[in-house]
Tab-separated table of C-alpha atoms in Angstrom:
chain	number	residue	atom	x	y	z
V	29	UNK	CA	116.236	97.926	37.339
V	30	UNK	CA	118.448	95.600	35.281
V	31	UNK	CA	120.953	96.850	32.765
V	32	UNK	CA	122.917	95.138	30.046
V	33	UNK	CA	126.420	96.530	29.957
V	34	UNK	CA	128.605	97.106	26.864
V	35	UNK	CA	132.391	97.323	26.836
V	36	UNK	CA	135.296	96.726	24.493
V	37	UNK	CA	137.943	94.228	25.549
V	38	UNK	CA	141.099	96.160	24.685
V	39	UNK	CA	143.489	93.234	24.727
V	40	UNK	CA	141.508	91.233	22.185
V	41	UNK	CA	139.857	94.122	20.340
V	42	UNK	CA	136.531	92.349	20.586
V	43	UNK	CA	133.058	93.417	21.538
V	44	UNK	CA	131.407	91.610	24.446
V	45	UNK	CA	127.791	91.364	25.408
V	46	UNK	CA	125.858	89.845	28.229
V	47	UNK	CA	122.354	88.710	27.437
V	48	UNK	CA	121.606	88.936	31.149
V	49	UNK	CA	120.360	92.037	32.878
V	50	UNK	CA	122.931	92.992	35.474
V	51	UNK	CA	122.754	95.294	38.461
V	52	UNK	CA	125.922	97.264	39.227
V	53	UNK	CA	126.881	99.803	41.879
V	54	UNK	CA	127.808	102.549	39.438
V	55	UNK	CA	130.134	104.874	41.245
V	56	UNK	CA	131.675	107.240	38.731
V	57	UNK	CA	128.621	109.062	37.464
V	58	UNK	CA	128.388	106.738	34.471
V	59	UNK	CA	126.581	103.425	34.130
V	60	UNK	CA	128.812	101.225	31.987
V	61	UNK	CA	127.427	98.943	29.346
V	62	UNK	CA	129.615	95.865	29.920
V	63	UNK	CA	129.595	92.592	28.024
V	64	UNK	CA	130.057	89.180	29.597
V	65	UNK	CA	129.916	86.881	26.571
V	66	UNK	CA	131.182	87.221	23.019
V	67	UNK	CA	128.639	88.573	20.568
V	68	UNK	CA	130.577	88.027	17.394
V	69	UNK	CA	132.886	85.377	18.861
V	70	UNK	CA	130.361	82.599	19.035
V	71	UNK	CA	129.220	82.297	22.651
V	72	UNK	CA	126.058	84.403	22.403
V	73	UNK	CA	124.034	83.123	19.468
V	74	UNK	CA	121.211	85.129	17.938
V	75	UNK	CA	117.764	83.612	18.044
V	76	UNK	CA	117.167	85.189	14.632
V	77	UNK	CA	119.231	87.154	12.076
V	78	UNK	CA	117.742	88.749	8.990
V	79	UNK	CA	118.116	91.760	6.677
V	80	UNK	CA	115.989	94.776	7.539
V	81	UNK	CA	113.513	95.793	4.847
V	82	UNK	CA	114.201	99.200	3.264
V	83	UNK	CA	111.105	100.843	4.756
V	84	UNK	CA	112.154	99.729	8.241
V	85	UNK	CA	115.770	100.703	7.517
V	86	UNK	CA	114.657	104.303	6.840
V	87	UNK	CA	112.736	104.318	10.128
V	88	UNK	CA	115.765	103.032	12.049
V	89	UNK	CA	118.055	105.650	10.481
V	90	UNK	CA	115.544	108.399	11.344
V	91	UNK	CA	115.416	107.132	14.933
V	92	UNK	CA	119.217	107.139	15.107
V	93	UNK	CA	119.409	110.721	13.847
V	94	UNK	CA	116.764	111.767	16.365
V	95	UNK	CA	118.604	110.134	19.286
V	96	UNK	CA	122.083	111.090	17.993
V	97	UNK	CA	121.713	114.272	15.878
V	98	UNK	CA	125.448	114.461	15.154
V	99	UNK	CA	125.758	110.853	14.000
V	100	UNK	CA	127.814	110.792	10.774
V	101	UNK	CA	125.338	108.948	8.592
V	102	UNK	CA	127.141	107.276	5.751
V	103	UNK	CA	125.928	105.247	2.826
V	104	UNK	CA	124.623	102.050	4.415
V	105	UNK	CA	123.617	99.435	1.864
V	106	UNK	CA	122.540	96.604	4.151
V	107	UNK	CA	121.166	96.696	7.675
V	108	UNK	CA	120.816	93.322	9.379
V	109	UNK	CA	119.049	92.590	12.630
V	110	UNK	CA	120.390	89.939	14.986
V	111	UNK	CA	117.954	89.204	17.792
V	112	UNK	CA	119.308	87.835	21.046
V	113	UNK	CA	117.600	87.151	24.333
V	114	UNK	CA	117.239	90.583	25.949
V	115	UNK	CA	118.720	92.765	23.193
V	116	UNK	CA	118.943	93.372	19.466
V	117	UNK	CA	122.095	94.014	17.442
V	118	UNK	CA	121.962	96.077	14.244
V	119	UNK	CA	124.714	95.413	11.740
V	120	UNK	CA	125.543	97.994	9.056
V	121	UNK	CA	127.088	96.320	6.007
V	122	UNK	CA	128.034	93.306	8.137
V	123	UNK	CA	129.625	95.248	11.039
V	124	UNK	CA	128.176	95.673	14.532
V	125	UNK	CA	126.757	99.213	14.707
V	126	UNK	CA	124.109	99.596	17.418
V	127	UNK	CA	122.545	97.563	20.201
V	128	UNK	CA	118.971	98.055	21.302
V	129	UNK	CA	118.779	97.388	25.030
V	130	UNK	CA	115.624	98.180	26.991
V	131	UNK	CA	114.429	100.302	24.039
V	132	UNK	CA	117.605	102.402	23.921
V	133	UNK	CA	119.937	102.431	20.897
V	134	UNK	CA	123.549	102.162	22.057
V	135	UNK	CA	126.484	102.475	19.648
V	136	UNK	CA	128.930	99.571	19.455
V	137	UNK	CA	132.568	100.392	20.134
V	138	UNK	CA	133.496	98.911	16.778
V	139	UNK	CA	131.313	101.597	15.149
V	140	UNK	CA	133.020	104.315	17.190
V	141	UNK	CA	136.402	103.036	16.060
V	142	UNK	CA	135.230	103.144	12.428
V	143	UNK	CA	133.416	106.495	12.291
V	144	UNK	CA	134.788	108.332	15.321
V	145	UNK	CA	133.023	109.397	18.480
V	146	UNK	CA	132.983	113.202	18.331
V	147	UNK	CA	129.180	113.063	17.900
V	148	UNK	CA	128.825	111.726	21.456
V	149	UNK	CA	129.657	113.396	24.780
V	150	UNK	CA	132.916	112.042	26.185
V	151	UNK	CA	134.230	111.152	29.632
V	152	UNK	CA	138.042	110.942	29.652
V	153	UNK	CA	139.699	108.602	32.146
V	154	UNK	CA	143.281	107.986	33.198
V	155	UNK	CA	145.232	104.830	32.384
V	156	UNK	CA	144.598	103.352	35.842
V	157	UNK	CA	140.849	103.644	35.350
V	158	UNK	CA	141.178	102.139	31.869
V	159	UNK	CA	143.015	99.089	33.228
V	160	UNK	CA	140.479	98.652	36.026
V	161	UNK	CA	137.475	99.001	33.706
V	162	UNK	CA	138.892	96.456	31.265
V	163	UNK	CA	138.989	94.035	34.201
V	164	UNK	CA	135.333	94.840	35.004
V	165	UNK	CA	135.653	97.490	37.732
V	166	UNK	CA	133.255	100.380	38.173
V	167	UNK	CA	134.306	103.815	36.988
V	168	UNK	CA	135.267	105.901	40.019
V	169	UNK	CA	135.446	109.710	40.230
V	170	UNK	CA	139.234	109.778	40.891
V	171	UNK	CA	139.834	108.046	37.536
V	172	UNK	CA	137.903	110.660	35.553
V	173	UNK	CA	140.083	113.440	34.174
V	174	UNK	CA	137.586	115.562	32.259
V	175	UNK	CA	134.310	115.613	30.360
V	176	UNK	CA	133.690	116.965	26.887
V	177	UNK	CA	130.246	118.020	25.714
V	178	UNK	CA	127.074	118.699	27.612
V	179	UNK	CA	124.918	115.794	28.706
V	180	UNK	CA	122.119	115.078	31.120
V	181	UNK	CA	121.292	112.108	33.316
V	182	UNK	CA	120.438	109.164	31.055
V	183	UNK	CA	122.481	110.387	28.077
V	184	UNK	CA	124.720	107.921	26.296
V	185	UNK	CA	128.403	108.881	26.611
V	186	UNK	CA	131.645	107.362	25.384
V	187	UNK	CA	134.372	106.648	27.929
V	188	UNK	CA	137.779	107.450	26.436
V	189	UNK	CA	141.306	106.581	27.570
V	190	UNK	CA	142.903	110.028	27.911
V	191	UNK	CA	146.404	108.843	27.021
V	192	UNK	CA	145.593	106.950	23.814
V	193	UNK	CA	142.373	108.727	22.818
V	194	UNK	CA	140.744	105.315	22.280
V	195	UNK	CA	137.147	104.675	23.296
V	196	UNK	CA	137.019	101.918	25.905
V	197	UNK	CA	133.343	101.824	26.862
V	198	UNK	CA	129.940	103.273	26.179
V	199	UNK	CA	127.782	104.217	29.124
V	200	UNK	CA	124.662	105.901	30.380
V	201	UNK	CA	125.281	109.045	32.453
V	202	UNK	CA	124.079	108.861	36.037
V	203	UNK	CA	125.122	112.489	36.583
V	204	UNK	CA	124.834	115.416	34.211
V	205	UNK	CA	128.029	116.890	32.756
V	206	UNK	CA	127.989	119.903	35.061
V	207	UNK	CA	127.675	117.823	38.246
V	208	UNK	CA	130.326	115.402	37.040
V	209	UNK	CA	132.717	118.268	36.172
V	210	UNK	CA	132.142	119.789	39.629
V	211	UNK	CA	132.859	116.412	41.271
V	212	UNK	CA	136.103	116.118	39.314
V	213	UNK	CA	137.267	119.673	40.033
V	214	UNK	CA	136.271	119.257	43.668
V	215	UNK	CA	138.805	116.441	44.001
V	216	UNK	CA	136.126	113.819	44.578
V	217	UNK	CA	137.349	110.813	46.524
V	218	UNK	CA	135.826	107.388	46.124
V	219	UNK	CA	132.702	106.799	44.168
V	220	UNK	CA	129.260	108.304	44.041
């Protein structure tokens, strides 16, 4: 099963996206969504970009609230759709907000920086894990410090640098929160 991966490049403050489906050996109980080419920086070009009609905008917002009940819905005047090969990007008032990858709506890190991330379950990692993930490494159990919120396998979670409190990645849980917490408290070595 291929997965597009989303991640924020901390040094440049940019959002990346790969239009390819990638297969990773996810080892830390979380499947990262990692980007390989710039979405907004010019490398990945949309095949089509257009405003979303109001009737479709209401449907999208309802879908978002169903998938993310705690999402802080604010007054959005314009929703644009940028279609790429393999994924769709939704822009709220000109800013990247959500990606649709394999039918799943995934929040962009830029959105999390704007509106906060307390509406998503969180996985907190140490600075060593943050540095490794920024360079493209898998998230390993020893780098995870704690989890916040209950989640099941397949839930979207935000990966947060424990020291700075900054979100560094968005991922899909490969373990539920209870199993992941037990692995952390059990002093898990290596990856899963």
